[in-house]
Short mmCIF file of C-alpha atoms in Angstrom, two decimals:
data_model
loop_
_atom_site.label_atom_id
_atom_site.label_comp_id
_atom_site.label_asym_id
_atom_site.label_seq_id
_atom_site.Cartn_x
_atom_site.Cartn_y
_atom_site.Cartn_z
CA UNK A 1 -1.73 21.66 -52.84
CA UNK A 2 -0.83 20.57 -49.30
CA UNK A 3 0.99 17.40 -48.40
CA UNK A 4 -0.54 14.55 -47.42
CA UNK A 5 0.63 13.62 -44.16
CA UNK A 6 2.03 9.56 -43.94
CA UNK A 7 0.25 8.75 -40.77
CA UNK A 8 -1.15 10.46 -38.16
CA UNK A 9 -1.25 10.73 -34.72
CA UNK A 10 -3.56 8.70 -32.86
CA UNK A 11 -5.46 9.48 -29.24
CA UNK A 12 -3.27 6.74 -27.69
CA UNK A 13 -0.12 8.14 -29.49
CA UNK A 14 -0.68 11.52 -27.95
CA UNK A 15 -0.47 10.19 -24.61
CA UNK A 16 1.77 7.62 -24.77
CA UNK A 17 4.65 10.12 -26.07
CA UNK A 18 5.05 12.19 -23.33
CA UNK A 19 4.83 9.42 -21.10
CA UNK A 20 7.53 7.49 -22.72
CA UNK A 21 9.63 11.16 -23.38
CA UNK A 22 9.72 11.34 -19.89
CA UNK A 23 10.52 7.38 -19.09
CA UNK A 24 13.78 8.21 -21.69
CA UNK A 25 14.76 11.43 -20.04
CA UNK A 26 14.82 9.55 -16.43
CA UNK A 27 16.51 6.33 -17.92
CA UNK A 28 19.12 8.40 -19.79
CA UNK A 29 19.98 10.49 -15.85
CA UNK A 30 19.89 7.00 -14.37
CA UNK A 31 22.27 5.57 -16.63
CA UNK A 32 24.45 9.14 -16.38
CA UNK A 33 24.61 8.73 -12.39
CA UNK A 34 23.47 5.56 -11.92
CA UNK A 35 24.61 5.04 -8.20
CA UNK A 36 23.38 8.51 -6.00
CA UNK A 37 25.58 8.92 -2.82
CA UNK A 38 23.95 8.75 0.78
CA UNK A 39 24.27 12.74 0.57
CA UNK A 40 22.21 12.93 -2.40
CA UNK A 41 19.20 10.33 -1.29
CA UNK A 42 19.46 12.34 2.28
CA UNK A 43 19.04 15.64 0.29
CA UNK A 44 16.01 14.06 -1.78
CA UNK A 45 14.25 13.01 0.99
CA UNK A 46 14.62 16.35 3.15
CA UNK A 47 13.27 17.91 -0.21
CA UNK A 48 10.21 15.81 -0.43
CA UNK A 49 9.53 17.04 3.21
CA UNK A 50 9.81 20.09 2.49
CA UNK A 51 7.23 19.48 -0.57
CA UNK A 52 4.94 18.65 1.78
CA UNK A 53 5.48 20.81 4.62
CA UNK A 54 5.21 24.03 2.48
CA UNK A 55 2.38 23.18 0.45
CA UNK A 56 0.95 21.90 3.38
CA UNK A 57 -2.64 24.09 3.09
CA UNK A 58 -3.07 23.96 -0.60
CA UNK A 59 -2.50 20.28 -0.15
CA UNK A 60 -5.30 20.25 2.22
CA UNK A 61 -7.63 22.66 0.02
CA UNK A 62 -6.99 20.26 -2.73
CA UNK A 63 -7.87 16.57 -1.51
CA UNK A 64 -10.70 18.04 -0.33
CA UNK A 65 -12.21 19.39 -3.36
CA UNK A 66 -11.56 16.32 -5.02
CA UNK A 67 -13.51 14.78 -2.01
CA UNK A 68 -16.37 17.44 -2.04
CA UNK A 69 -15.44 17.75 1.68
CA UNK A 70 -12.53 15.76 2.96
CA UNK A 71 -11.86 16.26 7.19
CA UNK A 72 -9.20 18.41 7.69
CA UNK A 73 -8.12 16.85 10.60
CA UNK A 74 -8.64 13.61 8.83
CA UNK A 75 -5.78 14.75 6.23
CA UNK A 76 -2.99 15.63 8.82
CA UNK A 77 -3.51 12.69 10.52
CA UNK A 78 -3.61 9.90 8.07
CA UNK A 79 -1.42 11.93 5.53
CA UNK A 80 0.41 14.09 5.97
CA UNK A 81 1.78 13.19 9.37
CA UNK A 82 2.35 9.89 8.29
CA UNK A 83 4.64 11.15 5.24
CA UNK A 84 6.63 13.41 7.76
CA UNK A 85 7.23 10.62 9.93
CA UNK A 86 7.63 8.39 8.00
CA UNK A 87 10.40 10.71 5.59
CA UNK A 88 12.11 11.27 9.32
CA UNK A 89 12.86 7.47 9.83
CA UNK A 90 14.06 6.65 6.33
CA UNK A 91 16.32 9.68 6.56
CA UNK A 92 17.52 8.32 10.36
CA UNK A 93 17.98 4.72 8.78
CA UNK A 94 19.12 5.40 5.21
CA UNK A 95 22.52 5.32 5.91
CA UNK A 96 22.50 1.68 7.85
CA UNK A 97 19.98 0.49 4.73
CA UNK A 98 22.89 1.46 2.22
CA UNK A 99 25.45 -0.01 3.88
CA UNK A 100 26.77 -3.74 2.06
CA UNK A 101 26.10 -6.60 3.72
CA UNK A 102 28.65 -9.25 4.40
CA UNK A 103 27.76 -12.56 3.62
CA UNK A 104 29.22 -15.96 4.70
CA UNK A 105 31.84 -17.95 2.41
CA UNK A 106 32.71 -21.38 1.86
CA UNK A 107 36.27 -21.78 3.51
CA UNK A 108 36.95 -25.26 1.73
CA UNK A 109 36.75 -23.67 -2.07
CA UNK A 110 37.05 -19.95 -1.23
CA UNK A 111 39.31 -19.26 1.46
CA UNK A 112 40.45 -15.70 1.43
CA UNK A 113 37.88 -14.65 -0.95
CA UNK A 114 34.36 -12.27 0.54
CA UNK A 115 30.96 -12.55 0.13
CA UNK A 116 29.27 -9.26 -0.26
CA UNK A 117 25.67 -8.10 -0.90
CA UNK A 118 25.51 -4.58 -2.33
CA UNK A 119 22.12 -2.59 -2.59
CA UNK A 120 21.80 -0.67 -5.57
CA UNK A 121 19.28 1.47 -7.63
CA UNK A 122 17.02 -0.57 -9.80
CA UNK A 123 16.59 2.89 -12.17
CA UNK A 124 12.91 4.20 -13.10
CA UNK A 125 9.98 3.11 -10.96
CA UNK A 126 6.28 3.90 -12.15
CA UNK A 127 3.55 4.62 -9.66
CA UNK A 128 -0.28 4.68 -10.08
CA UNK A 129 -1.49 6.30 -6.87
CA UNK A 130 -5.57 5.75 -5.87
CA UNK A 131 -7.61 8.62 -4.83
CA UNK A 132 -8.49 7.74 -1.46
CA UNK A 133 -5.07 8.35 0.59
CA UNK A 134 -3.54 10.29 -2.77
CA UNK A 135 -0.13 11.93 -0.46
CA UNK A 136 0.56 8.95 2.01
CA UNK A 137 -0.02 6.29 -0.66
CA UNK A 138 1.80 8.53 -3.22
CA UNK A 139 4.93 9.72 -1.44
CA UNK A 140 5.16 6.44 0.65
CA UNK A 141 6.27 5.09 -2.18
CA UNK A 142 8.87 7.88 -3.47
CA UNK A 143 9.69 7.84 0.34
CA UNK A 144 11.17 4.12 -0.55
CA UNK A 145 12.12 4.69 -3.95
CA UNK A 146 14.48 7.48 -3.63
CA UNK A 147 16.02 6.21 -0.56
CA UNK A 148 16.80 3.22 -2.50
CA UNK A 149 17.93 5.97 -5.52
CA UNK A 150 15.68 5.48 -7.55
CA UNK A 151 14.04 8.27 -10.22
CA UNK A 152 10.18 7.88 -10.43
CA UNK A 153 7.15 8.56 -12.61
CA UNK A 154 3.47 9.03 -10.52
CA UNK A 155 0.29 8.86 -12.43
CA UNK A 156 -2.67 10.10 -10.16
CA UNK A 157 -5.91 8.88 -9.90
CA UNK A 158 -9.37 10.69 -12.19
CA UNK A 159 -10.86 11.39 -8.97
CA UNK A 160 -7.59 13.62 -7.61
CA UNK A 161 -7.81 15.81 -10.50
CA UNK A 162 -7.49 19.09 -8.32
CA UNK A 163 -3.95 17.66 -6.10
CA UNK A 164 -2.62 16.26 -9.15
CA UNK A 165 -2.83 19.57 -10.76
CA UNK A 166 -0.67 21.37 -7.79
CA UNK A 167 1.54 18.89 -7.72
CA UNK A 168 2.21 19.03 -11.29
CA UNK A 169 2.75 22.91 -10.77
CA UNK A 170 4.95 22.78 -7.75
CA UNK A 171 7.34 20.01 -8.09
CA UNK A 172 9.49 21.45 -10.56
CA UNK A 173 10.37 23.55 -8.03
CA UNK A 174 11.86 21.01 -5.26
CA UNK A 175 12.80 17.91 -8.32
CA UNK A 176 14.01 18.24 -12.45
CA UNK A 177 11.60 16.35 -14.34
CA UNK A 178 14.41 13.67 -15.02
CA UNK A 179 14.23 12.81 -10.79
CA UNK A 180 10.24 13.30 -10.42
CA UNK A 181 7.27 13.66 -12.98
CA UNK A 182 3.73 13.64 -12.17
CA UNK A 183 0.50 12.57 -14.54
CA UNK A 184 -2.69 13.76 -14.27
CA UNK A 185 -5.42 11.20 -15.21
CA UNK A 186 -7.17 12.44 -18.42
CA UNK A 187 -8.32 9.11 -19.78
CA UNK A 188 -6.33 6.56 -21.05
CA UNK A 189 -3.36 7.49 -19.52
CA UNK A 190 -3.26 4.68 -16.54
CA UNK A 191 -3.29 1.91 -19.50
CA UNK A 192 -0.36 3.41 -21.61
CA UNK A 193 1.25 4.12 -18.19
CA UNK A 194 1.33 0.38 -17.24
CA UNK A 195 2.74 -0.22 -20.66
CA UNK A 196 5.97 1.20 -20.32
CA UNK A 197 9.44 -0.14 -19.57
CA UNK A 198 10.15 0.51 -15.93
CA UNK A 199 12.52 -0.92 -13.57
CA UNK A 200 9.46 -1.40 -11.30
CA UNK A 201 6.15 -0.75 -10.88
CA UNK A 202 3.80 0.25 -7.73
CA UNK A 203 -0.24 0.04 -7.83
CA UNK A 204 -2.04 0.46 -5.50
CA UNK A 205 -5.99 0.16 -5.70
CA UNK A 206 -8.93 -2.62 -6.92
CA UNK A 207 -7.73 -6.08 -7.18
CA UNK A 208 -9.99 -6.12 -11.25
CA UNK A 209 -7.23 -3.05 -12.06
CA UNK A 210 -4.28 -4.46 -10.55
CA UNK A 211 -4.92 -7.97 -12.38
CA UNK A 212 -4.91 -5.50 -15.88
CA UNK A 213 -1.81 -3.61 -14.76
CA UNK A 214 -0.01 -6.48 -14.13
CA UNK A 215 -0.82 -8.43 -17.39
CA UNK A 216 0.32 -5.16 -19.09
CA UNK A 217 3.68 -4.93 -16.97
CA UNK A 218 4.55 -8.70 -17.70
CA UNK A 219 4.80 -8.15 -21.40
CA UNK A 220 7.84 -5.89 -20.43
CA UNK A 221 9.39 -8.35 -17.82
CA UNK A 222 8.34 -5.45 -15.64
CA UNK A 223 8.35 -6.30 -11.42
CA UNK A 224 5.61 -5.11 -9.98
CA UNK A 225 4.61 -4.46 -6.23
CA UNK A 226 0.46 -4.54 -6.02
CA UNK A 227 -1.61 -3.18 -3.05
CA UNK A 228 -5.00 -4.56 -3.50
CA UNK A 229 -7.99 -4.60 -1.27
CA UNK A 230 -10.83 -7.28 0.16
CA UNK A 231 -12.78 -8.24 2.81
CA UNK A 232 -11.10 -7.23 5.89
CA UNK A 233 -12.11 -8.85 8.69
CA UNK A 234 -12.15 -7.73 12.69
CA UNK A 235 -13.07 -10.37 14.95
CA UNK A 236 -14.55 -9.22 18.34
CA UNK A 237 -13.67 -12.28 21.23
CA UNK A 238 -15.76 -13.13 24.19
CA UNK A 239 -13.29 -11.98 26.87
CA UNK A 240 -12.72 -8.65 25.38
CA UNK A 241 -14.36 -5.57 26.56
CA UNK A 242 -17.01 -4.96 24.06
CA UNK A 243 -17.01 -1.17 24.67
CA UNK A 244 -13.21 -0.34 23.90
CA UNK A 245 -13.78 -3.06 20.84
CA UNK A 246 -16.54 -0.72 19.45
CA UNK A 247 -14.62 2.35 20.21
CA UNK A 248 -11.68 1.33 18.21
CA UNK A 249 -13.48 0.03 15.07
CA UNK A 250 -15.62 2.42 14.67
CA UNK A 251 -12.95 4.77 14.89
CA UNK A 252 -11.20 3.47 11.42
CA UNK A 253 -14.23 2.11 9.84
CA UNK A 254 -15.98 5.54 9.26
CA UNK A 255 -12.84 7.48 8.94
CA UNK A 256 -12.63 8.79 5.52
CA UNK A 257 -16.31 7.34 5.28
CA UNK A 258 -14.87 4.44 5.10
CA UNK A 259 -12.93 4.16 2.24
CA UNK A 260 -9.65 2.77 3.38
CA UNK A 261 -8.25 -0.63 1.76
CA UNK A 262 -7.21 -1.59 5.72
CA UNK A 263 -10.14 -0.75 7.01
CA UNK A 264 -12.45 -3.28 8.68
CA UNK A 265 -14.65 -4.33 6.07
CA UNK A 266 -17.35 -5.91 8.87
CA UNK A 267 -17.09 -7.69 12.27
CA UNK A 268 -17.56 -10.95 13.86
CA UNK A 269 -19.41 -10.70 17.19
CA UNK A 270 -20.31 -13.10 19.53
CA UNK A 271 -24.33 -14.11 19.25
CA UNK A 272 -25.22 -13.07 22.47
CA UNK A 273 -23.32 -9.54 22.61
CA UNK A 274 -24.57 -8.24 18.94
CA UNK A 275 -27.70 -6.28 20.83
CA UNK A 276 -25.20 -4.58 23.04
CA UNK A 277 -22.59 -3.62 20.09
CA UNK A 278 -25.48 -1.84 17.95
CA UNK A 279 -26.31 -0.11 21.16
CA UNK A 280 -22.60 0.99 22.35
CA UNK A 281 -22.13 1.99 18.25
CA UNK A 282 -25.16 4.37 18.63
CA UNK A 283 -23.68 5.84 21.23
CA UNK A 284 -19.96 6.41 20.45
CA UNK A 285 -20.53 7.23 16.64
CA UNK A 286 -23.13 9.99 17.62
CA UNK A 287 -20.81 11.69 19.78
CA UNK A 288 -18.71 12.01 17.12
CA UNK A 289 -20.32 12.93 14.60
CA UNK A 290 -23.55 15.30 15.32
CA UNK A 291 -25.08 15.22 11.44
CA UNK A 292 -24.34 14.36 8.64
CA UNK A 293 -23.36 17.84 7.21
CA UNK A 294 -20.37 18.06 9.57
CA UNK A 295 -17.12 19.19 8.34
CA UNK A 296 -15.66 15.99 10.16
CA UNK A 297 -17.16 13.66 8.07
CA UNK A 298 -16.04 12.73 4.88
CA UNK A 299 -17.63 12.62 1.64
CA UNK A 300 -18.11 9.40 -0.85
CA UNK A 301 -15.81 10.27 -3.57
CA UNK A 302 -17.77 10.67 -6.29
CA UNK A 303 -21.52 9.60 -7.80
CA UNK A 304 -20.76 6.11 -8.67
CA UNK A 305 -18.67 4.85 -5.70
CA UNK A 306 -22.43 6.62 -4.06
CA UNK A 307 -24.73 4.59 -5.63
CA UNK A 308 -23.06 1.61 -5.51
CA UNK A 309 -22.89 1.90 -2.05
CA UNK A 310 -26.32 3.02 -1.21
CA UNK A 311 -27.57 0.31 -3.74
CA UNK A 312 -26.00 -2.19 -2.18
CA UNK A 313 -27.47 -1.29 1.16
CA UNK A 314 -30.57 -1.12 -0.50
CA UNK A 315 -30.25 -3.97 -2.07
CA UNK A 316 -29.49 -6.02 1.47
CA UNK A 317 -32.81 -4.39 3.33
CA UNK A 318 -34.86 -5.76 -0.04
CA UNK A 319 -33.74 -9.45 1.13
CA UNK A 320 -33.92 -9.05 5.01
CA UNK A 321 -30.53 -7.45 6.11
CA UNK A 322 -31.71 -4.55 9.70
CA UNK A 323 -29.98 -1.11 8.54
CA UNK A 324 -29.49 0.56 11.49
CA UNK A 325 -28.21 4.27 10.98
CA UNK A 326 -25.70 5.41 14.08
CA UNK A 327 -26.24 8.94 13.53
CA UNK A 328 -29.73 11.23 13.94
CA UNK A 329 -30.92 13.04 10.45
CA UNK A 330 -30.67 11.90 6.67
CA UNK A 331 -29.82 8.57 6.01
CA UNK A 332 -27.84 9.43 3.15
CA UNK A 333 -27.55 13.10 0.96
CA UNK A 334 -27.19 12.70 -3.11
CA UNK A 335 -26.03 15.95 -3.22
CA UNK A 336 -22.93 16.10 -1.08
CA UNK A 337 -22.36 12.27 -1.31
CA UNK A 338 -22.57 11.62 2.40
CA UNK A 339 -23.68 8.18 3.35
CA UNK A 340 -25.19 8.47 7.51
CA UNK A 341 -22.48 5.43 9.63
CA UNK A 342 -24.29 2.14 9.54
CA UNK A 343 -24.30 -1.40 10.80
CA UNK A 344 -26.24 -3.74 9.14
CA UNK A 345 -27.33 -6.66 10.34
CA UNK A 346 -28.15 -10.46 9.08
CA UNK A 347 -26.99 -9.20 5.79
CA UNK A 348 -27.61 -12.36 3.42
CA UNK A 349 -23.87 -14.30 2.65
CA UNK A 350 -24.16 -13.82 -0.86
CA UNK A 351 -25.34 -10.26 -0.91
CA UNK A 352 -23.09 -7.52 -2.21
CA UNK A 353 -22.03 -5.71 0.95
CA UNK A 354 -21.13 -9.30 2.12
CA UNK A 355 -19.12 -10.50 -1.08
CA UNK A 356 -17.83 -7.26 -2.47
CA UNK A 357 -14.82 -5.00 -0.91
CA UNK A 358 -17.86 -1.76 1.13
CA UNK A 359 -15.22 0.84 0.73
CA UNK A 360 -17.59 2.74 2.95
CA UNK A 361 -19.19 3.62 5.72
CA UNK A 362 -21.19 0.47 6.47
CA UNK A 363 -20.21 -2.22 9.00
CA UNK A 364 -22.01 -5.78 8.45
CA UNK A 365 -21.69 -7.43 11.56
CA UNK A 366 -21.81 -11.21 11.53
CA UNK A 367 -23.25 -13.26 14.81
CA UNK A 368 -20.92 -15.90 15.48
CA UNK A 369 -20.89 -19.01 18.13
CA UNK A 370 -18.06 -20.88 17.52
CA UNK A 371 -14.55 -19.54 16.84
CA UNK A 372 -13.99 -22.20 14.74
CA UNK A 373 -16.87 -20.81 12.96
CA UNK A 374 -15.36 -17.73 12.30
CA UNK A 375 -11.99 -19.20 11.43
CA UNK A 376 -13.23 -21.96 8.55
CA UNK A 377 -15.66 -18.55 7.52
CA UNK A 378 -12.45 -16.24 6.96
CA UNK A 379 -10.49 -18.89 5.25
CA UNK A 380 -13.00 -20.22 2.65
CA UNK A 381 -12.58 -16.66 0.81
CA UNK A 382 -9.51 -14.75 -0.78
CA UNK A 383 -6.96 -13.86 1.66
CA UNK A 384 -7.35 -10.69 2.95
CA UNK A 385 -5.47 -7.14 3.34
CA UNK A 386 -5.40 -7.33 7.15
CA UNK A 387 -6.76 -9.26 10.33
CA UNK A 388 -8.28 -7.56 13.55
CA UNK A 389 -8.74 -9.96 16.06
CA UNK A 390 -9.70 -8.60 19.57
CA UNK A 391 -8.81 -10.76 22.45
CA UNK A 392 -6.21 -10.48 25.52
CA UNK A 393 -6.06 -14.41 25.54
CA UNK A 394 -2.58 -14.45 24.55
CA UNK A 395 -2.99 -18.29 23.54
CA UNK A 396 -6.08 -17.94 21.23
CA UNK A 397 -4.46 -14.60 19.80
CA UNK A 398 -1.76 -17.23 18.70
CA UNK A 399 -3.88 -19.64 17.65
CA UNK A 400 -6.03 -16.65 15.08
CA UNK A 401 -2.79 -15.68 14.16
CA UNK A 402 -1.49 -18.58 13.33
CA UNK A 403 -4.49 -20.36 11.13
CA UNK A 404 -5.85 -17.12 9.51
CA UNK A 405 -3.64 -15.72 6.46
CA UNK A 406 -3.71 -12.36 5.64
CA UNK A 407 -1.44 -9.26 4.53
CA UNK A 408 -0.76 -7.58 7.87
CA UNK A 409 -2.69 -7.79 11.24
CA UNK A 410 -3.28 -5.47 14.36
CA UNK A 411 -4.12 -6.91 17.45
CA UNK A 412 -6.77 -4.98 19.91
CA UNK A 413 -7.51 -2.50 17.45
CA UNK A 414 -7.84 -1.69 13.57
CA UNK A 415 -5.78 -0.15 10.79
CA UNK A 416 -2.55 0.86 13.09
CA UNK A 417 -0.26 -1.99 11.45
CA UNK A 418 -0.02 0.17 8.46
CA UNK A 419 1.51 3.22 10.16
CA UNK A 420 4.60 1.36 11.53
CA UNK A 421 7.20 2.54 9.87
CA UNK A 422 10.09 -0.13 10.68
CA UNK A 423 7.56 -2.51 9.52
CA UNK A 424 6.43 -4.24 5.83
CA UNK A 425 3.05 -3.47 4.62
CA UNK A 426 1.69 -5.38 1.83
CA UNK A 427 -0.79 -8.04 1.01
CA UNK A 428 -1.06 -11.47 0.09
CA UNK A 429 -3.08 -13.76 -2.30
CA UNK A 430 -5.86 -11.68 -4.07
CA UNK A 431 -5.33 -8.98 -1.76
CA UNK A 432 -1.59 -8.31 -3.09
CA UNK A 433 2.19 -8.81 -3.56
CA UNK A 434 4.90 -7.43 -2.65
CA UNK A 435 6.19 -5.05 0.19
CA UNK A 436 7.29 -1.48 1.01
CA UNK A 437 7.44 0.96 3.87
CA UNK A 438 10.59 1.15 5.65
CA UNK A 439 13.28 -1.33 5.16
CA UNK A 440 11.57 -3.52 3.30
CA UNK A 441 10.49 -0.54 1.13
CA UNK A 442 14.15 0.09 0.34
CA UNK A 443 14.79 -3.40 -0.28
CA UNK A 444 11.62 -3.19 -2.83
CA UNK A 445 13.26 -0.46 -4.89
CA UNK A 446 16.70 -1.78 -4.70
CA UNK A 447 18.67 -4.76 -6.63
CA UNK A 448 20.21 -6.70 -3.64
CA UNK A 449 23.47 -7.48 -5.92
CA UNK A 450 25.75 -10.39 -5.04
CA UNK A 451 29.36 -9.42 -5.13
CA UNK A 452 31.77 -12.29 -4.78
CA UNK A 453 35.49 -11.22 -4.40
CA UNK A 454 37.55 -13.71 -5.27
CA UNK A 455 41.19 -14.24 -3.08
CA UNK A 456 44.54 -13.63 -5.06
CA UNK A 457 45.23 -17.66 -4.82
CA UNK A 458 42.40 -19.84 -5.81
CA UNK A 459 42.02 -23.43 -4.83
CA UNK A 460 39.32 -23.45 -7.94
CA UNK A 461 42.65 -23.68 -9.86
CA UNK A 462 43.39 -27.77 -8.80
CA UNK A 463 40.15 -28.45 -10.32
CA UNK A 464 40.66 -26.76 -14.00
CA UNK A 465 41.16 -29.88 -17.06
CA UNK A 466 42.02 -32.54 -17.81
CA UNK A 467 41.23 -34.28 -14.10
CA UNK A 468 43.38 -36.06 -12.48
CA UNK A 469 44.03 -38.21 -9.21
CA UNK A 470 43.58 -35.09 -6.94
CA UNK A 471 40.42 -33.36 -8.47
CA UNK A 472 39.29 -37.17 -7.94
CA UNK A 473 40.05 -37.21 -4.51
CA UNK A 474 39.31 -33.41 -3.63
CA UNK A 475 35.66 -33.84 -4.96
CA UNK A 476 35.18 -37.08 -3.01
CA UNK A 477 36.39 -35.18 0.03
CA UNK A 478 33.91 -32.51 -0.51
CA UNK A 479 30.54 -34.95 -1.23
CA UNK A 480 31.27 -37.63 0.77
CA UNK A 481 30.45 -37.92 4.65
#
């Protein structure tokens, strides 16, 4: 007669355990070598460039299956070139970003003693990556994590299934799992992910996740840096030329169909000038993009993100809203989940594409004729991800800048804020918190540890029990003017 087993294991057991193996294995090198030289970050780095660089076609192969078709060319730019660079600069800067900082001292108490502020390796940080920029949003963040010396856990996303595969196979061969490990999203595994004990945690994607990954990370103390979404706005002005504004946001918005957390969600455009932007879109998005069944144009990422789109734009027609499709040929195609560029116009305030994040490629535009119109519009919703305003009034630039909030901003064009590599990028409000990329990245992923040094002879000493006449006088000396 067999044994009767005590307990066994659950669904949620069998995926915590290797998640919290590996979190043990990484904690246990940290704690071994818990401080890795310039040499060794410099080495990591170079290695995750090389990751990159020679995987470089199956990388691209990859993203877009996951896609159904992703633009090649779309890739390199966006991703991979931004990772290269951006690996270049940290590697160019790492050894400035590790040096201590002095810091000012009191002369009156501490004369002969030093202030110092040393930056040093928090230990394990967790990532969960989003499917829609997997490699720059994914090795952004080990970018900043292993300069600051960090180890590091990634979970993928459910829709990367095919890149999180080869890089599960190939980075044993550049990291040891105790520097690097990768998860595949199988179901369930984001949740138990968030649970565990990191030193920090990174999420980027929908504001309704990061509000669960964070209640799940604060029952562990657990810091976390989120990158959330919203309703970008780009906000065309009177003075600038309407043709270069069109150019330049229609560039971003229908990149990667849209689905980029920076990306303009819709446009504010003066009354009188709306006929002439629909007409200048036509014209510039059809030059790009010849039909819908081009390899330049990217997919939807899957049948739900699809029809919630297409529903939505549905959905604004049904209650008034002009669709007005910038390309010649199917408005949409169920099969390879391509959605045709659209504006859409007089789209009701409280309809979906109007109140929800688009994450596609459909641009509202919204007929303003007051800027303070615009302004008192922006601000009476959640702070959002980024700011376009258009304008070469230096003045009212100021002014925009200056009364609307939001997590970054480019100026005369859309999206490029978040490629600047000596530069924060993060959000604010609903939209985020928290910053990485460059410096600030290192920062992020690093304890900024006060050192104080105290001198051989202490003037603290006069003040040590039982007080007499000059502790009395010392004191008033030091709080009285």
């Amino acid at each position: 007669m067999s044994a009767i087993p005590l307990h066994s294991v659950t669904p949620a057991d069998a995926i915590r355990l290797p998640l919290e193996q590996t979190l043990a294995l990484q904690r246990a090198a940290y704690l071994a070598h818990p401080y890795p030289s310039f040499a060794e970050r410099k080495a990591d780095l170079k290695k995750l460039k090389a990751f990159i660089q020679d995987n470089r076609e199956a990388i691209l192969d990859a993203i877009s299956a996951d896609y159904g078709n992703r633009s090649r060319h779309e890739t390199l730019f966006a991703e991979i070139y931004g990772i290269v660079d951006g690996l270049d600069h940290a590697v160019g800067h790492l050894r400035k970003w590790m040096k201590p900082q002095r810091r000012g001292i009191d002369l009156k108490n501490f004369l002969g003693a030093k202030n110092r502020v040393i930056p040093q390796p928090l230990g394990v940080v967790g990532q969960i990556v989003p499917w829609n920029f997997p490699i720059f949003l994914c090795f952004g963040g080990l970018t900043s994590a292993f300069a600051a010396g960090n180890r590091c856990m990634v979970k993928m996303s459910e829709n990367s299934r095919q890149l999180a595969k080869l890089l599960i196979e190939k980075s044993p061969a550049y990291f040891p799992k105790d520097k690097l490990a990768f998860f595949d999203e199988t179901g369930g595994v984001g949740i138990e992910f968030s649970k565990l004990k990191f030193d920090h945690l990174l999420f980027t994607g929908s504001g309704v996740t990061g509000r669960a990954v964070m209640a799940a990370a604060s029952q562990n103390l657990c810091p976390v840096t989120l990158e959330l979404g919203g309703k970008a706005p780009a906000l065309v002005c009177d003075d600038f030329p309407l043709k270069k504004a069109v150019e330049r946001i229609t560039f971003f918005k229908y990149f990667n169909a849209g689905q980029i957390c920076t990306t303009a969600d819709h446009v504010f455009v003066p009354q009188a000038k709306v006929s002439e932007f629909v007409e200048i879109a036509k014209q510039v998005v059809s030059s790009r993009y010849a039909n819908l069944d081009t390899k330049d144009y990217t997919a939807v990422i899957d049948e739900r993100a699809f029809n919630r789109i297409t529903r939505a734009m549905d959905e604004a027609e049904s209650r008034g809203a002009t669709l007005v499709q910038l390309i010649a040929g199917k408005k949409w195609d169920v099969a390879t989940h391509k959605i045709a560029p659209h504006i859409v116009l007089n789209a009701p305030p409280d309809c979906e594409l109007r109140t929800r994040e688009i994450f596609g490629p459909v641009l509202p535009v919204v007929a303003y004729t007051a800027m303070e119109e615009v302004i008192n519009t922006i601000n009476s919703g959640p702070r959002p991800l980024a700011f376009y305003p258009f304008s070469n009034d230096k003045a009212l630039i100021h002014t925009l800048l200056n009364r609307v909030m939001s997590g970054g901003a480019t100026v005369n064009d859309i999206v490029l804020h978040t490629g600047q590599h000596d530069m924060p990028f993060g959000g604010v409000g609903e939209s985020g918190m928290g910053h990485y990329h460059g410096y600030e990245g290192f920062v992020t992923f690093s304890k900024l540890r006060p050192v104080f040094y105290q001198a051989p002879f202490s003037a603290i000493k006069f003040l040590w029990p039982p007080y007499g006449a000059f502790a009395t006088k010392y004191l008033d000396f030091l709080t009285k003017r």
